[in-house]
Coordinates of C-alpha atoms and ligand atoms in Angstrom, one line a residue:
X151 CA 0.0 0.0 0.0
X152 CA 1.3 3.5 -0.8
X153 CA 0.2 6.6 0.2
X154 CA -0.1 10.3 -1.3
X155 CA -0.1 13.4 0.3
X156 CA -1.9 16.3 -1.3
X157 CA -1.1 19.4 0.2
X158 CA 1.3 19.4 2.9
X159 CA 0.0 22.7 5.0
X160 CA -0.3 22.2 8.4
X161 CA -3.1 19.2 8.2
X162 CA -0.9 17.3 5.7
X163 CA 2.6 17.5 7.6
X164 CA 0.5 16.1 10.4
X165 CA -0.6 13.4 8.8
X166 CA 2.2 12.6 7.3
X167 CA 4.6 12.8 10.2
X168 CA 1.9 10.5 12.2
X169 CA 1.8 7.9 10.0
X170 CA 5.2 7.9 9.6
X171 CA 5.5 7.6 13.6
X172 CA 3.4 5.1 13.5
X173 CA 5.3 3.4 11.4
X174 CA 2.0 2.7 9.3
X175 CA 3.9 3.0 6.3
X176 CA 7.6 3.5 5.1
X177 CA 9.9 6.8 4.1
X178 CA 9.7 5.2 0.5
X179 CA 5.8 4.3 0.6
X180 CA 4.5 7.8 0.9
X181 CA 4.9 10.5 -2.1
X182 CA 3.5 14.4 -1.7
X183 CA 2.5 16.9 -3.6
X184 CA 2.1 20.6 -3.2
X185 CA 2.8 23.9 -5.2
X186 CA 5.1 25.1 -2.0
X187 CA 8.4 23.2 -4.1
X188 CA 10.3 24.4 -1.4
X189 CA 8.5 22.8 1.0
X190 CA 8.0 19.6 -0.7
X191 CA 12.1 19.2 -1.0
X192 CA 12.4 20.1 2.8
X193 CA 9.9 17.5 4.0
X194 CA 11.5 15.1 1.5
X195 CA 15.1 15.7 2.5
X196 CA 14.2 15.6 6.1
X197 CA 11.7 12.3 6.2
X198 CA 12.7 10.7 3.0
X199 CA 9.5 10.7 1.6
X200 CA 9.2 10.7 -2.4
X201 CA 8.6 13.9 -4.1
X202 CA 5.9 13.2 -6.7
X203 CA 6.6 16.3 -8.7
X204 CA 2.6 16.4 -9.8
X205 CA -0.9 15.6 -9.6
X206 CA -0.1 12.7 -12.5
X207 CA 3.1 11.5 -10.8
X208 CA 1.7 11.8 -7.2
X209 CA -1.7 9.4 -8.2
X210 CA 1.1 7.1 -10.6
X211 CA 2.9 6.6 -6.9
X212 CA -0.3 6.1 -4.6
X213 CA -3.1 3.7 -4.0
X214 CA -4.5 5.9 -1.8
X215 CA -4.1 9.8 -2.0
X216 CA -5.3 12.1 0.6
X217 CA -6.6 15.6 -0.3
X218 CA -5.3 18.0 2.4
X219 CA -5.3 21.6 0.2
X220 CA -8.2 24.1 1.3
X221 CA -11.5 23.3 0.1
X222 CA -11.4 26.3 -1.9
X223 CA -9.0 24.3 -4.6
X224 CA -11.3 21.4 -4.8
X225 CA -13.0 22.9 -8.1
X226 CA -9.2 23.1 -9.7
X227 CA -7.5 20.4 -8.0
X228 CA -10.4 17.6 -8.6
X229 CA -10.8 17.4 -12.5
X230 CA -6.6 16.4 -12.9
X231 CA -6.7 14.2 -9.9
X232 CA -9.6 12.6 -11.5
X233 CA -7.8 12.2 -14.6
X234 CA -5.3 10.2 -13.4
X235 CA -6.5 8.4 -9.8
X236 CA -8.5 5.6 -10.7
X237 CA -10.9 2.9 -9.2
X238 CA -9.9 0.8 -6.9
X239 CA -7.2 3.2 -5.7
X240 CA -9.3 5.6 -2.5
X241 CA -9.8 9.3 -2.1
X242 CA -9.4 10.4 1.6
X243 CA -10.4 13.9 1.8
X244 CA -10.1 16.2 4.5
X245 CA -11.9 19.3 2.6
X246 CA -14.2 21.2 5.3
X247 CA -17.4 21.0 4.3
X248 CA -16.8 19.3 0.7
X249 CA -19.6 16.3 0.5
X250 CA -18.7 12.9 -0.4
X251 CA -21.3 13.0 -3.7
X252 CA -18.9 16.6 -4.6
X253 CA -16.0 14.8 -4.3
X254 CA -17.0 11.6 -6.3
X255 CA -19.0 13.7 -8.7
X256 CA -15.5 14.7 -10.2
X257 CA -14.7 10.6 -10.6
X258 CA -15.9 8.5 -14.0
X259 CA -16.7 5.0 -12.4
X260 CA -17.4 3.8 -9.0
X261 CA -14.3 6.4 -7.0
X262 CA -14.3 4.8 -3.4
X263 CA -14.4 8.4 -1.4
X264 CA -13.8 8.5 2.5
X265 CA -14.5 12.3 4.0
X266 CA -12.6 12.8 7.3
X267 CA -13.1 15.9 9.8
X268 CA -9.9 16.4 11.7
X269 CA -9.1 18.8 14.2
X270 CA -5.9 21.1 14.3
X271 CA -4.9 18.8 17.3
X272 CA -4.1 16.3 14.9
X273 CA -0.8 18.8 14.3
X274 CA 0.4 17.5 18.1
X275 CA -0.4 14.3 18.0
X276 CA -3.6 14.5 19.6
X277 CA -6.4 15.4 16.9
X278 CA -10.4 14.2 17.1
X279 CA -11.1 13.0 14.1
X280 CA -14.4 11.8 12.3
X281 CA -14.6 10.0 9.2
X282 CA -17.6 8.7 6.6
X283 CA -17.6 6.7 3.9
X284 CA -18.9 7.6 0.3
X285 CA -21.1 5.7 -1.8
X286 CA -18.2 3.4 -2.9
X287 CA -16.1 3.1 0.2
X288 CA -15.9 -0.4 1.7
X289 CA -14.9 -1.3 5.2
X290 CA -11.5 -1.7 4.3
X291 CA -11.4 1.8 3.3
X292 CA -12.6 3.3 6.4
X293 CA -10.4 1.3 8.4
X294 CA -7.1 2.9 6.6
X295 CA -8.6 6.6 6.8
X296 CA -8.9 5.3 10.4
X297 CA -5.9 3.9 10.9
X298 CA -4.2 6.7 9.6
X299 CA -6.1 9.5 11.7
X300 CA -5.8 7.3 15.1
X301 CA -1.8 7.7 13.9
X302 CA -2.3 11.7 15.1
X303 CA -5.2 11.3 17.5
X304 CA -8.4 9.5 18.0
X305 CA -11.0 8.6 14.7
X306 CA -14.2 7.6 15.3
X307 CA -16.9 6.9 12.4
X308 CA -20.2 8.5 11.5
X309 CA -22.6 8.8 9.0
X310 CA -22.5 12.0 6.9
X311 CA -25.1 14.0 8.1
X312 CA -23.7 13.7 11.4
X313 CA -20.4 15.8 9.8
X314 CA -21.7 19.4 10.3
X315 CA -22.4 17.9 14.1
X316 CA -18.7 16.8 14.3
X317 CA -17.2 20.3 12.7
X318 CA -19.4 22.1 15.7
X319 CA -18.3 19.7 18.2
X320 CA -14.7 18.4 17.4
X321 CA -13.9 20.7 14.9
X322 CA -14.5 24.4 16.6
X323 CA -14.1 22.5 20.2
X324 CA -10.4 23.9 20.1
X325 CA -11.2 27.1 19.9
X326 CA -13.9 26.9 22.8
X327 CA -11.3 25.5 24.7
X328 CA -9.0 27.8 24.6
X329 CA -11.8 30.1 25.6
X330 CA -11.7 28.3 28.6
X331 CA -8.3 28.4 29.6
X332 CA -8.0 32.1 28.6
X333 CA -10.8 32.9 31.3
X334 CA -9.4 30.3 33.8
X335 CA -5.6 32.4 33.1
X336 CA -7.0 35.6 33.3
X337 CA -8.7 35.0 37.0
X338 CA -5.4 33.7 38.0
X339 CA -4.1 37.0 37.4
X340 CA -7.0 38.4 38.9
X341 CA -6.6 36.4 42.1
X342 CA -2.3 37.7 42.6
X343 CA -1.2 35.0 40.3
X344 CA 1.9 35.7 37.7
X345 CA 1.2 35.7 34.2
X346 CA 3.3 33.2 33.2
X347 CA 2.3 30.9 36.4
X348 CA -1.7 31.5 36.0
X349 CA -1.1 30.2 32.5
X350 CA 0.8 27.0 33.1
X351 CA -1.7 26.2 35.7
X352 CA -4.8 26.9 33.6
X353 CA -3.1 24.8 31.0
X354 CA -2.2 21.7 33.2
X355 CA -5.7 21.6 35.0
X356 CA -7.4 21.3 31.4
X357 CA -5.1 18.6 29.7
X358 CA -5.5 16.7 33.6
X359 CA -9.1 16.7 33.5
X360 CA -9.3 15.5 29.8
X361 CA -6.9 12.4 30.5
X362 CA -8.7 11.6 33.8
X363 CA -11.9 11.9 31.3
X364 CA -9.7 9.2 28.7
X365 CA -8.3 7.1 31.1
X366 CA -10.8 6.3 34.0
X367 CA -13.9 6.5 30.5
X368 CA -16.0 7.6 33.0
X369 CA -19.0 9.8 32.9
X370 CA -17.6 14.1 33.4
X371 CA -20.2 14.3 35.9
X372 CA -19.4 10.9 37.7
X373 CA -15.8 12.8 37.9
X374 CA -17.0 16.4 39.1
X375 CA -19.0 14.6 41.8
X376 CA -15.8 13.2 43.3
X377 CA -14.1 16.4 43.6
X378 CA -17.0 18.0 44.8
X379 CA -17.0 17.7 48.6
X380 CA -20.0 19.0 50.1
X381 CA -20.4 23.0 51.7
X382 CA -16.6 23.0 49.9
X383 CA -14.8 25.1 47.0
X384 CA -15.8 23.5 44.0
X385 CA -19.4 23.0 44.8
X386 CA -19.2 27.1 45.4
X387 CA -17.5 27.7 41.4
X388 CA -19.3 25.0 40.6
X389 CA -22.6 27.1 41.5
X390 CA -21.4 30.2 39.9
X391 CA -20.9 28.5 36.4
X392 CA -24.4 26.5 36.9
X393 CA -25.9 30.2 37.6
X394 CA -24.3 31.7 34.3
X395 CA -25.7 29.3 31.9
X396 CA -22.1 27.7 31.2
X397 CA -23.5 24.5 30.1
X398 CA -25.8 25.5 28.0
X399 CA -24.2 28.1 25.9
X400 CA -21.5 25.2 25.4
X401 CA -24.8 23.2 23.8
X402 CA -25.4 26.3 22.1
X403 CA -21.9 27.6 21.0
X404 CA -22.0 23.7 19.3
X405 CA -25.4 24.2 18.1
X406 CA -24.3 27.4 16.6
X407 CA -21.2 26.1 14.7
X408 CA -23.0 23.2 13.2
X409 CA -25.4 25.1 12.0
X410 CA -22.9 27.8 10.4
X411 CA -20.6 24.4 9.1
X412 CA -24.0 23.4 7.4
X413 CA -24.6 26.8 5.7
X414 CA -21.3 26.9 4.4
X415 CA -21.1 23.1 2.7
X416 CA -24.4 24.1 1.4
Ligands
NAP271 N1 -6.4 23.4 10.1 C1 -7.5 22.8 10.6 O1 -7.8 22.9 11.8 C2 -8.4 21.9 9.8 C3 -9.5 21.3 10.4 C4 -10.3 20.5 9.7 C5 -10.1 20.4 8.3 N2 -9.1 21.0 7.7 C6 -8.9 20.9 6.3 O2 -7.6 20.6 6.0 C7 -7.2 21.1 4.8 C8 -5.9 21.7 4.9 O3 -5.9 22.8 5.8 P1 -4.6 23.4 6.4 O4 -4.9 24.2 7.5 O5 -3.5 22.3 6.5 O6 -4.2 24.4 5.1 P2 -2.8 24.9 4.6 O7 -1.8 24.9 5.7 O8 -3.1 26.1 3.8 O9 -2.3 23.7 3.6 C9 -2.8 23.5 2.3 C10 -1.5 23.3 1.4 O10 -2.0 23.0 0.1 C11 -1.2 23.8 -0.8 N3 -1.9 24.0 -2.1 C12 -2.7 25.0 -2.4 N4 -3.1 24.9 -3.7 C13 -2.5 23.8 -4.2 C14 -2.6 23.1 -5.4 N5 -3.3 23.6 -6.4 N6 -1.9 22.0 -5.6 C15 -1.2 21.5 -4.5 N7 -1.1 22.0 -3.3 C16 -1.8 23.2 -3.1 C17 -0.9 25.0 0.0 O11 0.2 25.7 -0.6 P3 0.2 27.3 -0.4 O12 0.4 27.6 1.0 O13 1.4 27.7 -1.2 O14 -1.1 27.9 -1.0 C18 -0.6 24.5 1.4 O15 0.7 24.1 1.5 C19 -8.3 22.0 4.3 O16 -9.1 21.4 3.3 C20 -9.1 22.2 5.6 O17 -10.5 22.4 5.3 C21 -8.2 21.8 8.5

């Protein structure tokens, strides 16, 4: 199995340094492609991955070829990659908001195409990524685009109309999070706390919480009621958040972004 790379922005050099991690293919297995030349012969000369020169050379060296440009090239990229990547090789595409039917429209013949949602996390190691199948994808399909995204994160798998729901959840969810940590920071600072000490706390506390969250797979509340101990601390922030609504304008904010993800794919 070989392996192209389509774009290598900040999504694809993620990719292609996980899988490469993961040892899920070789140096010599994986080819790229991207109109940055420059950065095409630095990746190559630092992971000894093939340079495919072009669209035509990069399908020629790939059964499967993910698309990681912005969705915005689709319309030019698609027609020549359709030229020249055929059935059975696979399409994984990473396009925001670019549907599967889009995407295989472009294709003569039955094009397996599997649509993937990554987050930016996936650019430390530690994306959230959801993936769907196409029309022609088969299970062995979705289980390399998984395979590949578990390589920088998690990957679970959904059906496409549940892909605006994963760009509002998964997709934005960075973003909200940092929202978080900003405020947590800023009432450090508030409180006495240095700068640079508020912020290294405020970090710590949110990455802790989330692995507790992964490791122990229990339910967040199930966790909250343990450190809650009664007439204490917590239970008194606790009732301050509860008061402002925190929960659900994080329903909402979700809401919201799903929504906006569906007008813009439509
Ligand atoms: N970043 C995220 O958090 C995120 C989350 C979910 C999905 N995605 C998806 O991931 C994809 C990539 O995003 P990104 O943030 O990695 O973007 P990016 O950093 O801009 O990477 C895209 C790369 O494709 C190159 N490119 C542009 N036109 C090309 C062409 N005609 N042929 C070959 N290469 C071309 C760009 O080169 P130039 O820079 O020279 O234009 C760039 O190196 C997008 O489709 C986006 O929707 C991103």
């Amino acid at each position: 199995m070989r392996l192209g790379i389509l774009g290598v922005g900040n999504m694809g050099e993620a990719i292609l340094r996980g899988v490469l991690r993961a040892e899920l293919f070789r140096p010599d297995q994986i080819a790229i492609h991207d109109i940055d030349r420059p950065r095409v012969r630095r990746l190559c000369g630092e992971l000894g991955v093939r340079d495919a020169g072009d669209i035509k050379g990069l399908a020629a060296l790939s059964d499967a070829v993910i698309y990681a440009a912005k969705p915005q090239n689709v319309p030019e990229i698609l027609p020549e990659l359709a030229r020249h990547l055929k059935p059975p090789k696979l399409l994984i595409s990473i396009a925001a908001g670019v549907r599967t039917a889009t995407l295989e429209g472009y294709f003569e013949g039955e094009m397996p195409v599997v649509r993937v949602m990554p987050n930016i996390a996936a650019t430390v190691g530690e994306g959230a990524a959801a993936i769907c199948g196409g029309r022609f994808a088969r299970e062995e399909h979705l289980e390399l685009a998984r395979r590949i995204f578990e390589s920088v994160g998690s990957c679970v798998v959904v059906g496409e109309e549940l892909m605006d729901a994963v760009t509002g959840l998964s997709g934005s969810g960075p973003a909200f999070v940092f929202l978080v940590i900003e405020g947590l920071e800023e009432a450090g600072v508030k409180l006495g706390l240095g700068r640079r000490e508020a912020r290294s706390l405020a970090v710590q506390t949110v990455l802790g919480a989330a692995e507790m969250a992964r490791r122990t797979g229990e339910h967040p509340a199930v966790l909250r009621a343990k450190v809650t101990s009664p007439g204490g601390t917590t239970a008194a922030g606790l009732f301050e958040l509860e008061s402002a609504g925190v929960r659900a304008a994080i329903i909402r904010a979700v809401e919201r972004a799903a929504e906006r993800a569906k007008q813009l794919g439509s």
